[in-house]
Short mmCIF file of C-alpha atoms and ligand atoms in Angstrom, two decimals:
data_model
loop_
_atom_site.label_atom_id
_atom_site.label_comp_id
_atom_site.label_asym_id
_atom_site.label_seq_id
_atom_site.Cartn_x
_atom_site.Cartn_y
_atom_site.Cartn_z
CA MET A 7 -27.51 -13.39 -0.54
CA MET A 8 -24.24 -12.33 1.10
CA LYS A 9 -24.49 -10.51 4.47
CA THR A 10 -23.18 -6.91 4.29
CA PRO A 11 -20.92 -5.32 4.97
CA TYR A 12 -18.25 -7.09 2.96
CA TYR A 13 -15.36 -6.42 0.69
CA MET A 14 -15.30 -7.98 -2.79
CA ILE A 15 -12.00 -8.48 -4.67
CA ASN A 16 -12.55 -8.46 -8.46
CA GLN A 17 -9.80 -11.00 -9.43
CA ASN A 18 -10.01 -10.47 -13.23
CA GLU A 19 -9.57 -6.78 -12.79
CA LEU A 20 -6.76 -7.28 -10.36
CA ASP A 21 -4.97 -9.71 -12.69
CA ARG A 22 -5.58 -7.60 -15.74
CA ASN A 23 -4.11 -4.51 -13.97
CA PHE A 24 -1.15 -6.60 -12.67
CA ASN A 25 -0.35 -7.99 -16.10
CA LYS A 26 -0.48 -4.44 -17.52
CA MET A 27 2.00 -3.29 -15.00
CA SER A 28 4.28 -6.35 -15.36
CA SER A 29 4.45 -5.99 -19.19
CA ALA A 30 5.06 -2.22 -19.14
CA LEU A 31 7.81 -2.66 -16.64
CA LYS A 32 9.39 -5.55 -18.69
CA ASP A 33 9.06 -3.57 -21.94
CA ASN A 34 10.93 -0.65 -20.48
CA TRP A 35 13.57 -2.32 -18.25
CA ASN A 36 13.96 -5.98 -19.02
CA ASN A 37 15.50 -6.85 -15.68
CA SER A 38 12.93 -5.94 -13.00
CA ILE A 39 11.23 -7.00 -9.84
CA ILE A 40 7.76 -6.08 -8.54
CA GLY A 41 7.68 -6.21 -4.73
CA TYR A 42 4.05 -6.02 -3.61
CA SER A 43 3.77 -3.55 -0.58
CA TYR A 44 2.30 -5.51 2.21
CA LYS A 45 1.22 -2.58 4.29
CA THR A 46 -1.20 -1.50 1.60
CA ASN A 47 -3.18 -4.65 2.27
CA TYR A 48 -1.87 -7.83 3.68
CA LEU A 49 -5.00 -9.87 3.65
CA PRO A 50 -3.65 -13.49 3.51
CA TRP A 51 -5.36 -14.31 0.27
CA ILE A 52 -3.93 -11.15 -1.44
CA ILE A 53 -0.36 -11.58 -0.33
CA GLN A 54 -0.48 -15.16 -1.52
CA HIS A 55 -2.07 -14.25 -4.73
CA PHE A 56 0.72 -11.71 -5.44
CA ASP A 57 3.34 -14.27 -4.56
CA ASN A 58 1.76 -16.69 -6.93
CA LEU A 59 1.97 -14.02 -9.55
CA GLY A 60 5.71 -13.80 -8.98
CA CYS A 61 5.90 -10.72 -6.80
CA TYR A 62 8.46 -10.14 -4.06
CA ALA A 63 7.06 -9.23 -0.69
CA GLU A 64 7.95 -5.68 0.28
CA VAL A 65 7.83 -5.60 4.12
CA VAL A 66 8.57 -3.14 6.71
CA SER A 67 8.22 -4.81 10.13
CA GLU A 68 8.93 -7.98 11.92
CA ASP A 69 5.27 -8.88 11.73
CA GLU A 70 5.11 -8.33 7.94
CA TYR A 71 8.32 -10.20 7.48
CA LEU A 72 6.87 -13.30 9.36
CA LEU A 73 3.75 -12.96 7.10
CA ALA A 74 5.96 -13.17 3.95
CA LYS A 75 7.63 -16.23 5.45
CA ARG A 76 4.36 -17.77 6.30
CA ILE A 77 3.13 -17.62 2.73
CA GLY A 78 6.37 -19.17 1.57
CA ALA A 79 8.07 -16.11 0.01
CA GLY A 80 11.44 -17.56 0.88
CA ASN A 81 14.12 -15.16 0.07
CA ARG A 82 11.93 -13.17 -2.47
CA ILE A 83 11.44 -10.51 0.23
CA ILE A 84 12.52 -6.86 0.24
CA TYR A 85 12.95 -5.86 3.89
CA ASN A 86 12.63 -1.99 4.26
CA GLY A 87 11.66 0.28 7.16
CA PRO A 88 13.18 1.85 10.25
CA VAL A 89 11.76 -0.63 12.72
CA LYS A 90 13.14 -3.98 11.71
CA THR A 91 14.05 -6.28 14.52
CA LYS A 92 17.66 -7.47 14.91
CA GLU A 93 16.72 -11.10 14.55
CA THR A 94 14.62 -10.69 11.31
CA PHE A 95 17.30 -8.27 9.93
CA TYR A 96 19.97 -11.00 10.34
CA GLU A 97 17.64 -13.74 9.13
CA ALA A 98 16.81 -11.70 6.03
CA LEU A 99 20.47 -11.07 5.20
CA SER A 100 21.41 -14.71 5.87
CA VAL A 101 18.67 -16.16 3.53
CA GLY A 102 19.62 -13.68 0.77
CA ALA A 103 16.55 -11.33 0.90
CA ILE A 104 16.99 -7.84 -0.35
CA VAL A 105 17.55 -5.56 2.76
CA ASN A 106 17.56 -1.73 2.58
CA ILE A 107 19.14 -0.17 5.70
CA ASP A 108 17.04 2.72 6.95
CA SER A 109 18.66 3.57 10.46
CA TRP A 110 21.99 3.94 12.23
CA ARG A 111 21.05 1.13 14.57
CA GLU A 112 21.03 -1.22 11.65
CA ILE A 113 24.48 -0.06 10.70
CA ASP A 114 25.67 -0.87 14.11
CA TRP A 115 24.08 -4.40 13.81
CA LEU A 116 26.40 -4.96 10.81
CA GLU A 117 29.29 -4.93 13.23
CA GLU A 118 28.33 -8.13 14.76
CA CYS A 119 27.21 -10.23 11.89
CA GLY A 120 29.47 -12.74 10.22
CA PHE A 121 27.92 -13.08 6.80
CA LYS A 122 29.80 -14.26 3.75
CA ASP A 123 27.70 -12.26 1.17
CA LYS A 124 28.27 -8.87 2.45
CA SER A 125 26.01 -6.71 0.29
CA ILE A 126 23.28 -4.57 1.32
CA GLY A 127 21.11 -1.68 0.17
CA ILE A 128 20.48 1.82 1.60
CA ARG A 129 17.36 4.02 1.79
CA VAL A 130 18.06 7.51 0.47
CA ASN A 131 16.36 10.62 1.82
CA PHE A 132 16.36 13.51 -0.55
CA ASP A 133 14.67 16.97 -1.00
CA ILE A 134 11.79 15.94 -3.17
CA GLU A 135 9.97 19.11 -2.30
CA LYS A 136 12.67 21.10 -3.91
CA MET A 137 12.63 19.13 -7.09
CA CYS A 138 8.83 18.88 -7.31
CA PRO A 139 7.34 21.92 -5.54
CA GLY A 140 3.92 21.37 -3.99
CA GLN A 141 3.79 17.65 -4.84
CA SER A 142 5.56 15.89 -1.90
CA GLN A 143 3.83 14.60 1.12
CA CYS A 144 5.58 16.40 3.71
CA GLY A 145 6.25 19.82 1.93
CA ASP A 146 9.02 21.88 3.48
CA GLU A 147 9.08 19.69 6.72
CA GLY A 148 10.73 16.86 4.57
CA GLY A 149 10.49 13.20 4.75
CA ARG A 150 11.89 11.14 7.59
CA PHE A 151 12.98 7.99 6.09
CA GLY A 152 16.35 7.01 4.93
CA PHE A 153 19.61 8.99 5.12
CA CYS A 154 19.73 12.54 4.01
CA TYR A 155 21.61 13.09 0.80
CA GLU A 156 21.86 16.92 0.94
CA ASN A 157 23.30 17.26 4.55
CA GLY A 158 25.93 14.54 4.20
CA GLU A 159 24.35 11.89 6.37
CA LEU A 160 24.03 9.44 3.30
CA LYS A 161 27.74 9.89 2.68
CA LYS A 162 28.55 9.18 6.27
CA ALA A 163 26.23 6.11 6.24
CA ILE A 164 27.77 4.86 3.13
CA ILE A 165 31.29 5.24 4.35
CA SER A 166 30.40 3.59 7.61
CA ILE A 167 28.71 0.61 5.88
CA GLN A 168 31.70 0.13 3.48
CA SER A 169 34.12 0.43 6.44
CA LYS A 170 32.47 -2.73 7.95
CA GLY A 171 33.36 -4.57 4.77
CA PHE A 172 29.86 -4.33 3.18
CA HIS A 173 29.25 -3.59 -0.52
CA ILE A 174 26.41 -1.24 -1.24
CA SER A 175 24.51 -3.20 -3.72
CA GLY A 176 21.34 -1.20 -4.14
CA ILE A 177 19.59 2.15 -3.28
CA HIS A 178 16.04 2.58 -2.22
CA LEU A 179 14.30 5.86 -3.04
CA HIS A 180 10.54 5.39 -2.22
CA THR A 181 8.95 8.78 -1.97
CA SER A 182 5.38 9.11 -1.08
CA SER A 183 3.81 12.15 -2.82
CA LYS A 184 0.53 13.87 -3.04
CA SER A 185 0.42 13.99 -6.77
CA ARG A 186 1.64 10.44 -7.65
CA GLY A 187 2.80 12.43 -10.76
CA LEU A 188 5.38 11.57 -13.52
CA ASP A 189 7.69 14.40 -12.19
CA ILE A 190 8.19 12.63 -9.03
CA TYR A 191 9.64 9.58 -10.86
CA LYS A 192 11.88 11.73 -13.01
CA ALA A 193 13.31 13.34 -9.88
CA VAL A 194 13.67 9.81 -8.11
CA SER A 195 15.57 8.51 -11.25
CA GLU A 196 17.68 11.61 -11.50
CA VAL A 197 18.72 11.37 -7.83
CA ALA A 198 19.60 7.67 -8.40
CA CYS A 199 21.88 8.62 -11.16
CA ALA A 200 23.44 11.45 -9.17
CA ILE A 201 24.18 9.18 -6.10
CA GLN A 202 25.67 6.37 -8.22
CA GLU A 203 27.92 8.83 -9.84
CA GLU A 204 28.94 10.81 -6.80
CA PHE A 205 29.74 7.73 -4.76
CA ASP A 206 30.96 5.49 -7.50
CA LEU A 207 28.54 2.70 -6.60
CA GLU A 208 28.33 -0.50 -8.42
CA LEU A 209 24.54 -1.14 -7.95
CA SER A 210 22.91 -4.41 -8.72
CA TYR A 211 19.43 -2.80 -8.13
CA VAL A 212 17.82 0.62 -8.03
CA ASP A 213 14.50 0.43 -5.97
CA VAL A 214 12.21 3.42 -6.91
CA GLY A 215 9.52 2.34 -4.51
CA GLY A 216 5.71 2.56 -5.00
CA GLY A 217 3.34 5.55 -5.14
CA PHE A 218 1.97 5.06 -8.60
CA PHE A 219 -1.61 5.49 -9.82
CA GLY A 220 -3.13 2.23 -11.27
CA GLY A 221 -6.58 1.34 -12.75
CA LEU A 222 -7.64 4.98 -13.34
CA ASN A 223 -7.84 6.13 -16.98
CA ASN A 224 -7.52 9.79 -16.27
CA LYS A 225 -4.17 9.37 -14.36
CA PRO A 226 -0.72 8.50 -15.55
CA GLN A 227 -0.36 5.04 -16.96
CA PHE A 228 2.18 2.42 -16.03
CA GLU A 229 3.81 2.73 -19.50
CA GLU A 230 4.30 6.42 -18.93
CA TYR A 231 5.83 5.96 -15.59
CA PHE A 232 8.37 3.20 -16.67
CA ALA A 233 9.21 4.77 -19.92
CA LEU A 234 10.28 7.98 -18.09
CA ILE A 235 12.17 6.03 -15.31
CA SER A 236 13.91 3.99 -18.00
CA ASP A 237 14.92 7.14 -19.96
CA VAL A 238 16.53 8.78 -16.93
CA LEU A 239 18.13 5.62 -15.43
CA CYS A 240 19.73 4.73 -18.88
CA ARG A 241 22.20 7.76 -18.24
CA ARG A 242 24.01 5.74 -15.57
CA PHE A 243 22.60 2.26 -15.59
CA SER A 244 21.82 -0.67 -17.80
CA PRO A 245 19.44 -3.54 -17.46
CA ASP A 246 22.33 -5.80 -18.13
CA ASN A 247 23.77 -5.05 -14.64
CA THR A 248 21.08 -3.40 -12.57
CA THR A 249 17.62 -4.60 -11.67
CA LEU A 250 14.86 -2.10 -11.52
CA ILE A 251 12.74 -2.77 -8.45
CA ILE A 252 9.25 -1.25 -7.91
CA GLU A 253 7.09 -1.51 -4.76
CA PRO A 254 3.52 -0.89 -5.74
CA GLY A 255 0.72 -1.04 -3.30
CA MET A 256 -2.28 1.24 -4.15
CA SER A 257 -1.74 0.85 -7.95
CA LEU A 258 -2.32 -2.88 -7.74
CA ILE A 259 -4.81 -3.46 -5.02
CA GLY A 260 -6.79 -0.05 -4.68
CA ALA A 261 -9.02 -0.30 -7.88
CA PRO A 262 -10.09 -4.06 -7.82
CA VAL A 263 -11.77 -3.90 -4.37
CA SER A 264 -15.38 -2.78 -3.52
CA TYR A 265 -17.09 -2.42 -0.24
CA PHE A 266 -20.77 -3.43 -0.19
CA THR A 267 -23.18 -2.00 2.35
CA THR A 268 -27.09 -2.08 2.79
CA VAL A 269 -29.49 0.57 3.73
CA ILE A 270 -31.02 -0.51 7.18
CA ASP A 271 -33.02 2.45 8.32
CA ILE A 272 -34.20 5.84 7.36
CA LYS A 273 -34.55 8.71 9.81
CA SER A 274 -35.86 12.18 9.23
CA THR A 275 -35.13 15.20 11.31
CA GLU A 276 -36.00 18.88 10.73
CA LYS A 277 -32.82 19.38 8.89
CA ASN A 278 -31.98 16.15 7.20
CA ARG A 279 -33.20 12.80 5.83
CA PHE A 280 -30.56 10.36 7.23
CA VAL A 281 -30.01 6.96 5.34
CA VAL A 282 -28.45 4.62 7.87
CA THR A 283 -26.35 1.77 6.37
CA ASP A 284 -24.50 -1.37 7.75
CA GLY A 285 -21.18 -0.10 6.49
CA SER A 286 -18.97 2.62 7.78
CA ARG A 287 -16.78 5.33 6.58
CA THR A 288 -14.01 3.62 8.66
CA GLY A 289 -14.20 0.76 6.23
CA ILE A 290 -13.09 2.77 3.36
CA ASP A 291 -11.33 5.83 4.63
CA PRO A 292 -9.97 4.97 8.06
CA PHE A 293 -8.54 8.50 8.65
CA LEU A 294 -11.94 10.07 7.75
CA LYS A 295 -10.20 12.57 5.41
CA LYS A 296 -11.39 11.95 1.83
CA GLU A 297 -13.76 14.36 0.45
CA SER A 298 -15.54 11.88 -1.97
CA TYR A 299 -15.77 8.25 -2.77
CA PHE A 300 -16.44 6.30 -5.91
CA TYR A 301 -19.81 4.61 -5.38
CA SER A 302 -22.79 3.02 -7.13
CA ILE A 303 -26.20 2.49 -5.82
CA HIS A 304 -28.03 -0.80 -6.43
CA LYS A 305 -31.74 -0.18 -5.96
CA LYS A 306 -34.29 -2.86 -5.42
CA GLU A 307 -37.08 -0.92 -7.14
CA ARG A 308 -37.61 2.48 -8.75
CA THR A 309 -38.53 5.26 -6.38
CA PRO A 310 -39.30 8.94 -6.76
CA VAL A 311 -36.31 11.40 -7.01
CA ILE A 312 -35.89 13.52 -3.85
CA ASP A 313 -33.70 16.51 -3.02
CA LYS A 314 -31.37 15.54 -0.32
CA GLN A 315 -30.27 12.31 1.50
CA VAL A 316 -27.32 12.00 3.87
CA ILE A 317 -25.89 8.52 3.71
CA CYS A 318 -24.36 7.45 7.10
CA GLY A 319 -22.44 4.48 8.63
CA TYR A 320 -23.09 2.20 11.64
CA THR A 321 -20.73 3.86 14.06
CA CYS A 322 -21.73 6.32 16.69
CA MET A 323 -19.64 9.07 15.28
CA GLU A 324 -21.47 12.09 13.91
CA ASN A 325 -18.96 12.39 11.15
CA ASP A 326 -19.61 8.87 9.97
CA ARG A 327 -21.47 10.40 6.93
CA LEU A 328 -20.32 8.88 3.65
CA PHE A 329 -21.82 11.29 1.09
CA THR A 330 -24.94 13.41 0.46
CA ALA A 331 -27.07 12.37 -2.51
CA PHE A 332 -28.90 15.31 -4.20
CA GLU A 333 -31.62 14.94 -6.53
CA CYS A 334 -31.43 11.10 -6.26
CA GLN A 335 -34.01 8.41 -6.16
CA GLU A 336 -35.31 7.80 -2.71
CA LEU A 337 -33.14 5.21 -0.94
CA CYS A 338 -35.08 2.47 0.93
CA CYS A 339 -34.15 -0.31 3.29
CA GLY A 340 -32.56 -3.10 1.35
CA ASP A 341 -31.02 -1.03 -1.25
CA GLN A 342 -27.32 -1.54 -1.60
CA ILE A 343 -24.39 0.98 -1.93
CA GLU A 344 -21.15 -0.29 -3.39
CA TYR A 345 -18.01 1.91 -2.68
CA GLU A 346 -15.44 1.15 -5.35
CA LYS A 347 -11.68 1.30 -5.49
CA VAL A 348 -11.22 0.85 -1.83
CA GLY A 349 -8.48 -2.01 -1.65
CA ALA A 350 -5.70 0.22 -0.42
CA TYR A 351 -5.11 1.18 3.17
CA THR A 352 -8.50 0.08 4.33
CA MET A 353 -8.70 -3.56 5.42
CA CYS A 354 -5.45 -3.41 7.25
CA LEU A 355 -6.02 0.08 8.79
CA ALA A 356 -9.75 0.16 9.59
CA PRO A 357 -10.28 0.07 13.34
CA MET A 358 -12.36 -2.47 15.12
CA PHE A 359 -14.57 0.12 16.23
CA ILE A 360 -17.98 -0.98 17.24
CA LYS A 361 -17.90 -3.92 14.81
CA SER A 362 -15.28 -6.41 13.97
CA PHE A 363 -13.52 -7.11 10.62
CA PRO A 364 -16.12 -7.94 7.90
CA ASP A 365 -16.25 -10.81 5.45
CA VAL A 366 -14.11 -10.75 2.25
CA TYR A 367 -14.98 -12.45 -0.96
CA VAL A 368 -13.17 -12.87 -4.27
CA LYS A 369 -15.12 -12.77 -7.58
CA ASN A 370 -13.60 -14.63 -10.60
CA GLY A 371 -15.90 -14.49 -13.61
CA ASP A 372 -19.23 -15.69 -12.24
CA THR A 373 -17.74 -17.46 -9.31
CA VAL A 374 -17.65 -15.92 -5.93
CA LYS A 375 -15.68 -17.40 -3.04
CA SER A 376 -15.07 -16.46 0.47
CA VAL A 377 -11.55 -15.67 1.45
CA ARG A 378 -12.05 -14.25 4.99
CA ASN A 379 -14.96 -14.95 7.35
CA ALA A 380 -15.97 -11.93 9.34
CA TRP A 381 -14.42 -11.97 12.86
CA GLY A 382 -16.89 -12.43 15.80
CA THR A 383 -16.58 -12.71 19.55
CA GLU A 384 -14.34 -15.76 19.42
CA GLU A 385 -11.69 -14.07 17.24
CA TYR A 386 -11.87 -10.93 19.37
CA PHE A 387 -11.36 -12.83 22.52
CA MET A 388 -8.42 -14.93 21.11
CA LYS A 389 -5.32 -14.27 23.02
CA SER A 390 -7.13 -12.16 25.80
CA ILE A 391 -6.84 -13.13 29.46
CA LEU A 392 -9.78 -12.64 31.53
CA GLU A 393 -9.97 -11.58 35.18
CA GLY A 394 -8.99 -14.53 37.24
CA ASN A 395 -6.79 -16.19 34.64
CA GLU A 396 -4.12 -13.46 34.50
C1 PLP B 422 8.64 1.87 1.30
C2 PLP B 422 7.28 1.89 0.70
N1 PLP B 422 7.15 1.17 -0.47
C3 PLP B 422 6.01 1.17 -1.09
C4 PLP B 422 4.85 1.78 -0.71
C5 PLP B 422 3.52 1.71 -1.40
O1 PLP B 422 3.02 2.92 -1.80
P1 PLP B 422 1.68 2.91 -2.63
O2 PLP B 422 0.64 2.12 -1.95
O3 PLP B 422 1.46 4.32 -2.76
O4 PLP B 422 2.07 2.26 -3.94
C6 PLP B 422 4.99 2.57 0.50
C7 PLP B 422 3.80 3.17 1.20
O5 PLP B 422 3.77 4.07 2.00
C8 PLP B 422 6.15 2.58 1.18
O6 PLP B 422 6.46 3.33 2.33
#
């Protein structure tokens, strides 16, 4: 019996979903790259698995860049983000990784470098809210990444990069949205075409970023996203000359991961019956913002149905309440609750609050193997310096 709490990665589901994405992408644009978004979940087993599946590593910090190097991604790296370090920026360029400039300081860095292959990508900031009202993440406040197309900053940045002898080889248009809807990708692709035309760019890649749904039957499917993107991009690009890059995170690793917890105590008050579990809301929803979770209850034995039970986590926060079960069989100690589709923005975002990182397993058919042992005191003390040894 495995000790809860733990995460379980369903490898068959992960691979099935990946293959679906990969073939839908190839069918619609026969020259493409999938860059797995490290930030979504960079558990070492996961990043290595996506590397084995042929993905590039999409990274946005020195730390993530070094993880990609560590698993042997070589130059199959897409280096994004506004907080690159100068050292890794130069290294990525010198090994031939895909680098997308996201800040003026990086443009300054170009001045000092002496590379032969002088091509680089640039991240575009554009008014997605105007094109898809109500769907963007930042609404009227606008996004903060990349160079703004509408106010002329993008033009200035392009001219500045070109004046340093660099060729703009790609544009990066990742846009986080609330809707993850098809309209977003229509808008992204239209902006890609407009920019190519306006600045007369010869682009070897267009990177539309991530932000797709995946593994949910009632949401847009990969085929729909990529058919639409391809339809629009065809106006100004061809797969013969331009690679389509996508940077999925959530759509690849969200659905195939579950979090298992066990009921460890029951407590009644005048107001409620609290079911205490050894998992926490922080393990599946680190920002404590979601209103509901996918879950299933695995009961040891049948029990009578009762009106209301409040399922709680192990932390001492009052709001560590995961859900309220109405008209449900009475939960008892030893029953398990599995939270499904929790692989994205959980393992790498969950705080070490009250308890350390839990075990992680991978299930492949009937075989279950451990891919991370829970952290304990030793791992927590690692790198700390105690009084007297400072
Ligand atoms: C630049 C970039 N690419 C890809 C992603 C992955 O997005 P998602 O997990 O929604 O697919 C993100 C997420 O914020 C991102 O910032």
